[in-house]
Amino acid sequence: MELSRTERTRHRRLRDQGRSDRAALIEVLRAGFVCHLGVVVDETPMVVPTVYGFDDDFLYFHGSVASRSLAGGQTVCVTVTHVDGLVLARSVFEHGVNYRSAMVYGAPRVLSGAGKLAALRVLTEHAAPGQWDYARRPSAKELAATVIFALSLDEASVKIAEGPPGDGDGPDAALGLWAGVVPLETVRRPPSPDPALPAGIGVPAHIAALAREDASIH
Amino acid sequence: MELSRTERTRHRRLRDQGRSDRAALIEVLRAGFVCHLGVVVDETPMVVPTVYGFDDDFLYFHGSVASRSLAGGQTVCVTVTHVDGLVLARSVFEHGVNYRSAMVYGAPRVLSGAGKLAALRVLTEHAAPGQWDYARRPSAKELAATVIFALSLDEASVKIAEGPPGDGDGPDAALGLWAGVVPLETVRRPPSPDPALPAGIGVPAHIAALAREDASIH
């Protein structure tokens, strides 16, 4: 991902590292709970945000309007991206973005029965640990109205760009311009109670902990 | 986008509002600078994060590996999403996400000449206002190595979900469980100078202002 650099920029290989190892994939997936699901509908791509969770073997995502087209074993692309910083170089050309991104390809499977319930638990606990045991679990009717897909993590790639701009050792360094990174971070704010909540129902410990947790979902 | 709700949930229509007005689109586009670009490559969807900017008529995005397949006037889908909060309801089924998302469909055009330079300026200034005048502008060679696409904003939709969970007035309210929203926000941190920077080059005013600006890119 670039602001104005190209595939051929010499610093690119140093700053952007394609990663194929499992640990990097898990790290990227762990750092968020919203992915962008890409499907093909009538030969046109459609990219929709949706909630995900994962375990050792699968990424689970919630059915959406886009997934109506997924009945026939169609291949999808699920992308999870964290934007970590804006890279300001001496030249416009070397500007860029620090980020971590994972792409997972495959033909997702619609879950049912116990597998569906287990996946819904994974989804819920990934976004809000402790909530599965705290909130009312789905009724049979609600479960029937929920569509959950499982996508194998077998075909996945991770790309990470980090660090300062790449033109600190080039001729542009002589321009005497400031260069560096403006870091970006996604943080949780204190829980905001539903106005419909009666007095006396405090924030449960697992939600308070979630909001406090290093103040960041990264 | 749901954690466990479906299209048919009765509260959905109240919480999630499809917006078609231009102002909502501009507001969503203004709040970020990384989009997810969806293309079809060999009949398979590919979703890649890339940097964007926009003006009254077009969204501009930076060429990437995915855009190699865009020579033939293929339709793409560009999605911009801001995750604003995790919605914790009384039931797992009513859990959800507060978000703002824009989708733009169209066949992007590769820019050249003055249009390309102007678009690169828009891209740069959108991510870092003031930087176009501060940094060294692209040389002819760098410009030739840069691919910028223009996508009409004519076919766009916006979806916004906000507010508390929807089950505060339903039977689950009697469960006596806490419910509410954990807000999420993307914030900028203080600029981190390139370690290669010589002493005495301070952070320029426009970058300091960017990092300070209400501490949020939302």
Coordinates of C-alpha atoms in Angstrom, one line a residue:
Chain A
M1 CA 0.0 0.0 0.0
E2 CA 1.5 3.2 -1.1
L3 CA 0.8 6.9 -1.1
S4 CA 2.9 7.4 -4.2
R5 CA 5.5 4.7 -4.4
T6 CA 5.6 1.9 -6.9
E7 CA 6.4 -1.7 -6.9
R8 CA 9.8 -0.9 -8.3
T9 CA 11.0 1.5 -5.6
R10 CA 14.2 0.2 -4.3
H11 CA 13.3 0.8 -0.6
R12 CA 10.1 -1.0 -1.0
R13 CA 11.7 -4.4 -0.5
L14 CA 13.3 -3.3 2.7
R15 CA 10.2 -1.6 4.2
D16 CA 7.5 -4.0 3.0
Q17 CA 7.9 -7.5 4.0
G18 CA 5.7 -10.3 2.7
R19 CA 5.2 -12.8 5.5
S20 CA 4.0 -16.3 5.0
D21 CA 4.5 -17.6 8.5
R22 CA 1.5 -18.6 10.6
A23 CA 2.5 -16.5 13.6
A24 CA 2.3 -13.2 11.6
L25 CA -1.1 -14.2 10.2
I26 CA -2.5 -14.9 13.7
E27 CA -1.1 -11.7 15.0
V28 CA -2.8 -9.6 12.3
L29 CA -6.1 -11.5 12.7
R30 CA -5.9 -11.0 16.5
A31 CA -5.6 -7.3 16.2
G32 CA -9.0 -6.6 14.8
F33 CA -12.5 -7.9 14.4
V34 CA -13.7 -6.4 11.2
C35 CA -12.6 -7.7 7.8
H36 CA -13.4 -6.7 4.2
L37 CA -15.0 -9.6 2.4
G38 CA -14.6 -9.6 -1.4
V39 CA -17.0 -11.6 -3.5
V40 CA -18.0 -11.6 -7.2
V41 CA -21.6 -10.8 -7.9
D42 CA -22.7 -10.8 -11.6
E43 CA -19.0 -10.6 -12.6
T44 CA -18.6 -7.5 -10.5
P45 CA -16.5 -7.3 -7.3
M46 CA -18.3 -6.4 -4.1
V47 CA -16.4 -5.5 -1.0
V48 CA -18.3 -5.4 2.3
P49 CA -17.1 -5.0 5.9
T50 CA -18.1 -7.8 8.2
V51 CA -17.2 -9.2 11.6
Y52 CA -14.9 -12.2 11.9
G53 CA -13.3 -14.5 14.4
F54 CA -10.8 -17.4 14.0
D55 CA -9.3 -20.5 15.4
D56 CA -6.3 -22.6 14.4
D57 CA -7.8 -23.7 11.1
F58 CA -10.6 -21.3 10.0
L59 CA -11.6 -17.8 9.8
Y60 CA -15.3 -17.4 10.6
F61 CA -17.3 -14.5 9.2
H62 CA -20.8 -13.4 9.5
G63 CA -23.2 -13.7 6.6
S64 CA -24.3 -10.5 4.9
V65 CA -25.9 -9.3 1.8
A66 CA -22.8 -10.2 -0.1
S67 CA -22.8 -13.8 1.1
R68 CA -26.1 -14.5 -0.7
S69 CA -23.9 -15.2 -3.7
L70 CA -21.7 -17.7 -1.9
A71 CA -23.9 -20.7 -2.1
G72 CA -22.0 -22.3 -5.0
G73 CA -18.6 -22.8 -3.5
Q74 CA -17.3 -19.5 -4.9
T75 CA -13.9 -18.3 -3.9
V76 CA -13.7 -15.2 -1.8
C77 CA -11.0 -13.0 -0.5
V78 CA -11.1 -11.8 3.0
T79 CA -8.7 -8.9 3.9
V80 CA -7.9 -7.6 7.3
T81 CA -5.9 -4.4 7.5
H82 CA -4.5 -2.3 10.3
V83 CA -3.2 1.2 9.4
D84 CA -0.3 1.9 11.7
G85 CA 1.1 5.1 10.4
L86 CA 1.5 7.7 7.8
V87 CA 5.0 7.7 6.4
L88 CA 6.2 11.2 5.5
A89 CA 9.3 11.2 3.3
R90 CA 11.4 14.0 1.8
S91 CA 9.9 13.3 -1.6
V92 CA 6.2 12.8 -2.3
F93 CA 7.2 9.7 -4.3
E94 CA 8.5 8.0 -1.1
H95 CA 5.5 8.7 1.0
G96 CA 3.7 5.7 2.2
V97 CA 1.7 4.0 4.9
N98 CA 2.8 1.6 7.6
Y99 CA 0.3 -1.2 7.9
R100 CA -0.3 -4.8 8.6
S101 CA -2.6 -6.7 6.3
A102 CA -3.7 -10.3 5.8
M103 CA -5.5 -11.8 2.9
V104 CA -7.2 -15.1 3.0
Y105 CA -8.5 -16.9 -0.1
G106 CA -10.8 -19.8 -0.3
A107 CA -14.3 -21.2 -0.8
P108 CA -16.1 -20.7 2.5
R109 CA -18.5 -23.2 3.8
V110 CA -21.8 -22.4 5.4
L111 CA -21.9 -23.8 8.9
S112 CA -24.8 -25.5 10.6
G113 CA -25.6 -27.3 13.9
A114 CA -23.0 -27.5 16.6
G115 CA -20.3 -26.1 14.3
K116 CA -22.4 -23.0 13.7
L117 CA -22.9 -22.4 17.4
A118 CA -19.2 -23.0 18.1
A119 CA -18.2 -20.5 15.4
L120 CA -20.7 -17.9 16.7
R121 CA -19.0 -18.3 20.1
V122 CA -15.6 -17.8 18.5
L123 CA -16.9 -14.7 16.7
T124 CA -18.4 -13.3 19.9
E125 CA -15.5 -14.0 22.1
H126 CA -13.0 -12.6 19.6
A127 CA -14.7 -9.2 19.6
A128 CA -15.7 -9.2 23.3
P129 CA -14.1 -11.9 25.5
G130 CA -16.4 -13.0 28.2
Q131 CA -19.6 -11.9 26.5
W132 CA -20.6 -15.4 25.4
D133 CA -21.1 -16.4 29.0
Y134 CA -22.6 -13.1 30.0
A135 CA -25.2 -12.4 27.3
R136 CA -28.2 -14.5 26.5
R137 CA -27.2 -17.1 23.9
P138 CA -29.0 -17.5 20.7
S139 CA -32.4 -19.3 20.6
A140 CA -33.0 -22.0 18.0
K141 CA -34.9 -19.4 16.0
E142 CA -32.2 -16.8 16.2
L143 CA -29.6 -19.4 15.3
A144 CA -31.6 -20.4 12.2
A145 CA -31.7 -16.7 11.2
T146 CA -27.9 -16.4 11.5
V147 CA -25.5 -17.3 8.6
I148 CA -21.9 -18.1 9.6
F149 CA -19.2 -19.0 7.1
A150 CA -16.0 -20.9 7.7
L151 CA -13.0 -20.1 5.5
S152 CA -9.8 -22.2 5.7
L153 CA -6.7 -20.4 6.7
D154 CA -4.6 -22.5 4.4
E155 CA -4.3 -20.0 1.7
A156 CA -3.3 -16.8 3.3
S157 CA -0.6 -14.1 3.0
V158 CA 0.5 -11.3 5.3
K159 CA 2.1 -8.1 4.3
I160 CA 3.7 -5.7 6.8
A161 CA 5.2 -2.3 6.2
E162 CA 6.9 -0.6 9.1
G163 CA 9.6 1.8 10.0
P164 CA 10.8 5.2 8.8
P165 CA 10.7 6.5 5.3
G166 CA 13.2 5.0 2.9
D167 CA 14.9 8.1 1.6
G168 CA 17.0 9.0 4.6
D169 CA 20.1 7.7 2.9
G170 CA 19.4 9.0 -0.6
P171 CA 20.1 12.3 -2.3
D172 CA 16.9 13.8 -0.9
A173 CA 18.3 13.7 2.6
A174 CA 20.3 16.8 1.6
L175 CA 17.1 18.8 1.2
G176 CA 17.0 19.3 4.9
L177 CA 13.3 18.5 5.2
W178 CA 11.7 16.8 8.2
A179 CA 10.7 13.2 7.6
G180 CA 9.2 10.6 9.8
V181 CA 6.0 8.8 10.7
V182 CA 2.7 10.0 12.2
P183 CA 1.6 6.8 14.1
L184 CA -2.0 5.9 14.0
E185 CA -3.7 3.7 16.6
T186 CA -7.2 2.4 17.2
V187 CA -8.2 2.8 20.8
R188 CA -11.2 1.8 22.9
R189 CA -13.0 4.5 24.8
P190 CA -14.8 3.9 28.1
P191 CA -18.0 1.9 27.7
S192 CA -21.1 4.0 27.0
P193 CA -24.2 2.5 28.7
D194 CA -27.4 2.0 26.8
P195 CA -29.7 4.9 27.8
A196 CA -32.5 2.4 28.2
L197 CA -30.5 0.7 31.0
P198 CA -32.1 0.9 34.5
A199 CA -30.1 2.4 37.2
G200 CA -27.9 0.1 39.2
I201 CA -26.6 -2.2 36.5
G202 CA -22.8 -1.6 36.5
V203 CA -20.3 -2.3 33.7
P204 CA -19.4 -6.0 34.1
A205 CA -15.7 -6.7 34.8
H206 CA -15.0 -8.3 31.4
I207 CA -16.3 -5.3 29.6
A208 CA -14.4 -2.9 31.9
A209 CA -11.3 -4.9 31.2
L210 CA -11.9 -4.9 27.5
A211 CA -12.1 -1.1 27.4
R212 CA -9.0 -0.7 29.6
E213 CA -6.9 -3.3 27.9
D214 CA -3.8 -1.3 26.8
A215 CA -6.3 1.2 25.4
S216 CA -5.7 -0.2 22.0
I217 CA -7.0 -3.0 19.8
H218 CA -3.7 -3.3 18.0
Chain B
M1 CA -22.2 -5.4 9.4
E2 CA -23.2 -7.6 12.2
L3 CA -21.8 -9.6 14.9
S4 CA -24.7 -11.9 15.0
R5 CA -27.8 -10.1 13.7
T6 CA -29.4 -10.8 10.4
E7 CA -31.0 -8.7 7.7
R8 CA -34.3 -9.5 9.2
T9 CA -33.8 -8.3 12.7
R10 CA -36.5 -5.7 13.4
H11 CA -34.1 -3.2 15.0
R12 CA -31.8 -3.2 12.1
R13 CA -33.8 -0.7 10.1
L14 CA -33.7 1.7 13.0
R15 CA -30.0 1.4 13.7
D16 CA -28.6 0.9 10.2
Q17 CA -29.4 3.6 7.9
G18 CA -28.6 3.4 4.2
R19 CA -27.7 6.9 3.0
S20 CA -27.5 8.0 -0.5
D21 CA -26.9 11.7 0.0
R22 CA -23.7 13.2 -1.1
A23 CA -22.9 14.9 2.2
A24 CA -22.8 11.5 4.0
L25 CA -20.5 10.1 1.3
I26 CA -18.1 13.0 1.5
E27 CA -18.1 12.7 5.3
V28 CA -17.1 9.1 5.2
L29 CA -14.5 9.6 2.6
R30 CA -13.0 12.5 4.5
A31 CA -12.6 10.5 7.7
G32 CA -9.9 8.2 6.3
F33 CA -7.3 7.7 3.7
V34 CA -7.1 3.9 3.2
C35 CA -9.7 2.1 1.2
H36 CA -10.2 -1.5 0.3
L37 CA -10.1 -2.0 -3.5
G38 CA -11.9 -5.0 -4.9
V39 CA -11.1 -6.3 -8.3
V40 CA -11.7 -9.6 -10.1
V41 CA -8.5 -11.4 -11.2
D42 CA -9.1 -14.7 -13.1
E43 CA -12.7 -14.8 -11.9
T44 CA -11.5 -14.5 -8.3
P45 CA -12.1 -11.5 -6.1
M46 CA -9.0 -9.7 -4.7
V47 CA -9.3 -7.1 -2.0
V48 CA -6.3 -4.9 -1.4
P49 CA -5.8 -1.9 0.9
T50 CA -4.7 1.2 -0.9
V51 CA -4.5 4.9 -0.4
Y52 CA -7.2 7.3 -1.7
G53 CA -8.1 10.9 -2.0
F54 CA -11.1 12.5 -3.6
D55 CA -12.6 15.7 -5.0
D56 CA -16.2 16.6 -6.0
D57 CA -16.4 14.1 -8.8
F58 CA -13.8 11.4 -8.4
L59 CA -12.1 9.1 -5.9
Y60 CA -8.5 8.7 -6.8
F61 CA -6.5 5.7 -5.7
H62 CA -3.0 4.5 -6.0
G63 CA -2.1 1.7 -8.4
S64 CA -1.1 -1.6 -6.8
V65 CA -0.6 -5.1 -7.8
A66 CA -4.3 -5.5 -8.0
S67 CA -4.7 -2.7 -10.5
R68 CA -2.6 -4.6 -13.1
S69 CA -5.9 -6.2 -14.0
L70 CA -7.7 -2.9 -14.5
A71 CA -6.6 -2.1 -18.0
G72 CA -9.8 -3.2 -19.7
G73 CA -12.3 -1.0 -18.1
Q74 CA -13.3 -3.5 -15.5
T75 CA -15.7 -2.5 -12.8
V76 CA -14.2 -2.3 -9.3
C77 CA -15.7 -1.8 -5.9
V78 CA -13.9 0.6 -3.5
T79 CA -15.0 0.4 0.1
V80 CA -14.1 2.8 2.9
T81 CA -15.0 1.7 6.5
H82 CA -14.7 3.3 9.9
V83 CA -15.4 1.1 12.9
D84 CA -16.9 3.3 15.6
G85 CA -17.9 0.9 18.3
L86 CA -18.7 -2.5 19.5
V87 CA -22.4 -2.9 20.3
L88 CA -23.0 -5.1 23.3
A89 CA -26.6 -6.1 23.6
R90 CA -28.5 -8.3 26.2
S91 CA -28.5 -11.2 23.7
V92 CA -25.7 -12.4 21.5
F93 CA -28.1 -12.2 18.6
E94 CA -28.4 -8.4 18.9
H95 CA -24.7 -7.7 19.2
G96 CA -23.3 -5.6 16.4
V97 CA -20.9 -2.9 15.3
N98 CA -21.4 0.8 14.9
Y99 CA -19.7 1.9 11.7
R100 CA -19.7 4.2 8.7
S101 CA -19.0 2.7 5.3
A102 CA -19.0 3.9 1.8
M103 CA -19.0 1.7 -1.4
V104 CA -18.1 3.2 -4.8
Y105 CA -18.6 1.2 -7.9
G106 CA -17.3 2.0 -11.4
A107 CA -14.7 1.4 -14.1
P108 CA -11.7 3.5 -13.0
R109 CA -9.6 5.4 -15.6
V110 CA -5.8 5.5 -15.5
L111 CA -4.7 9.1 -15.3
S112 CA -1.9 10.7 -17.2
G113 CA -0.3 14.1 -17.7
A114 CA -1.6 17.1 -15.7
G115 CA -4.6 15.1 -14.5
K116 CA -2.3 12.5 -12.9
L117 CA -0.2 15.2 -11.2
A118 CA -3.3 16.9 -9.9
A119 CA -4.7 13.6 -8.6
L120 CA -1.4 12.9 -6.9
R121 CA -1.7 16.2 -5.2
V122 CA -5.2 15.4 -4.0
L123 CA -4.0 12.1 -2.7
T124 CA -1.1 13.6 -0.8
E125 CA -3.0 16.5 0.6
H126 CA -5.9 14.3 1.7
A127 CA -3.6 12.2 3.8
A128 CA -1.2 15.0 4.9
P129 CA -2.4 18.5 4.3
G130 CA 0.5 20.8 3.5
Q131 CA 2.8 18.1 2.5
W132 CA 2.5 18.7 -1.3
D133 CA 4.1 22.1 -0.8
Y134 CA 6.6 20.9 1.7
A135 CA 8.1 17.7 0.2
R136 CA 9.9 17.4 -3.1
R137 CA 7.4 16.9 -5.8
P138 CA 7.6 14.0 -8.2
S139 CA 10.2 14.1 -11.0
A140 CA 9.0 13.1 -14.5
K141 CA 10.6 9.7 -14.0
E142 CA 8.8 9.2 -10.7
L143 CA 5.6 10.3 -12.2
A144 CA 6.0 7.8 -15.0
A145 CA 6.5 5.1 -12.4
T146 CA 3.3 6.0 -10.5
V147 CA -0.1 4.7 -11.5
I148 CA -3.2 6.7 -10.3
F149 CA -6.8 5.8 -11.1
A150 CA -9.8 8.0 -11.1
L151 CA -13.2 6.4 -10.2
S152 CA -16.4 8.4 -10.6
L153 CA -18.3 9.0 -7.4
D154 CA -21.6 8.7 -9.3
E155 CA -22.4 5.2 -8.2
A156 CA -21.9 5.2 -4.5
S157 CA -23.7 4.2 -1.4
V158 CA -23.2 4.9 2.3
K159 CA -24.3 2.9 5.3
I160 CA -24.1 4.0 8.8
A161 CA -24.9 2.1 12.0
E162 CA -24.9 4.1 15.2
G163 CA -26.4 4.2 18.7
P164 CA -27.1 1.8 21.5
P165 CA -28.2 -1.8 21.1
G166 CA -31.7 -2.4 19.9
D167 CA -33.0 -4.7 22.6
G168 CA -33.5 -2.2 25.3
D169 CA -37.2 -2.2 24.8
G170 CA -37.6 -5.9 24.2
P171 CA -38.2 -8.8 26.6
D172 CA -34.4 -9.2 27.1
A173 CA -34.3 -5.9 28.9
A174 CA -35.8 -7.8 31.9
L175 CA -32.6 -10.0 32.1
G176 CA -31.0 -7.2 34.0
L177 CA -27.8 -7.4 32.0
W178 CA -25.5 -4.5 31.2
A179 CA -25.7 -3.3 27.6
G180 CA -24.1 -0.5 25.7
V181 CA -21.4 0.4 23.3
V182 CA -17.6 0.3 23.6
P183 CA -16.6 3.2 21.3
L184 CA -13.5 2.8 19.1
E185 CA -11.5 5.6 17.7
T186 CA -8.5 5.9 15.5
V187 CA -6.1 8.5 16.8
R188 CA -2.9 10.0 15.7
R189 CA 0.1 9.9 17.9
P190 CA 2.9 12.5 18.1
P191 CA 5.1 12.4 15.0
S192 CA 8.1 10.0 15.2
P193 CA 11.1 11.5 13.4
D194 CA 13.2 9.4 11.0
P195 CA 16.2 8.3 13.0
A196 CA 18.3 9.3 9.9
L197 CA 17.2 12.9 10.4
P198 CA 20.1 15.3 11.3
A199 CA 19.7 17.3 14.5
G200 CA 18.0 20.6 14.2
I201 CA 15.2 19.8 11.8
G202 CA 12.0 20.4 13.7
V203 CA 8.6 19.1 13.0
P204 CA 7.0 21.5 10.5
A205 CA 3.9 23.3 11.6
H206 CA 1.5 21.5 9.2
I207 CA 2.6 18.1 10.5
A208 CA 2.4 19.1 14.1
A209 CA -1.1 20.4 13.4
L210 CA -2.0 17.1 11.7
A211 CA -0.9 15.1 14.7
R212 CA -2.8 17.4 17.1
E213 CA -5.9 17.8 15.1
D214 CA -8.6 16.7 17.6
A215 CA -6.4 13.6 18.1
S216 CA -8.6 11.6 15.8
I217 CA -8.9 10.9 12.1
H218 CA -12.6 10.4 12.5

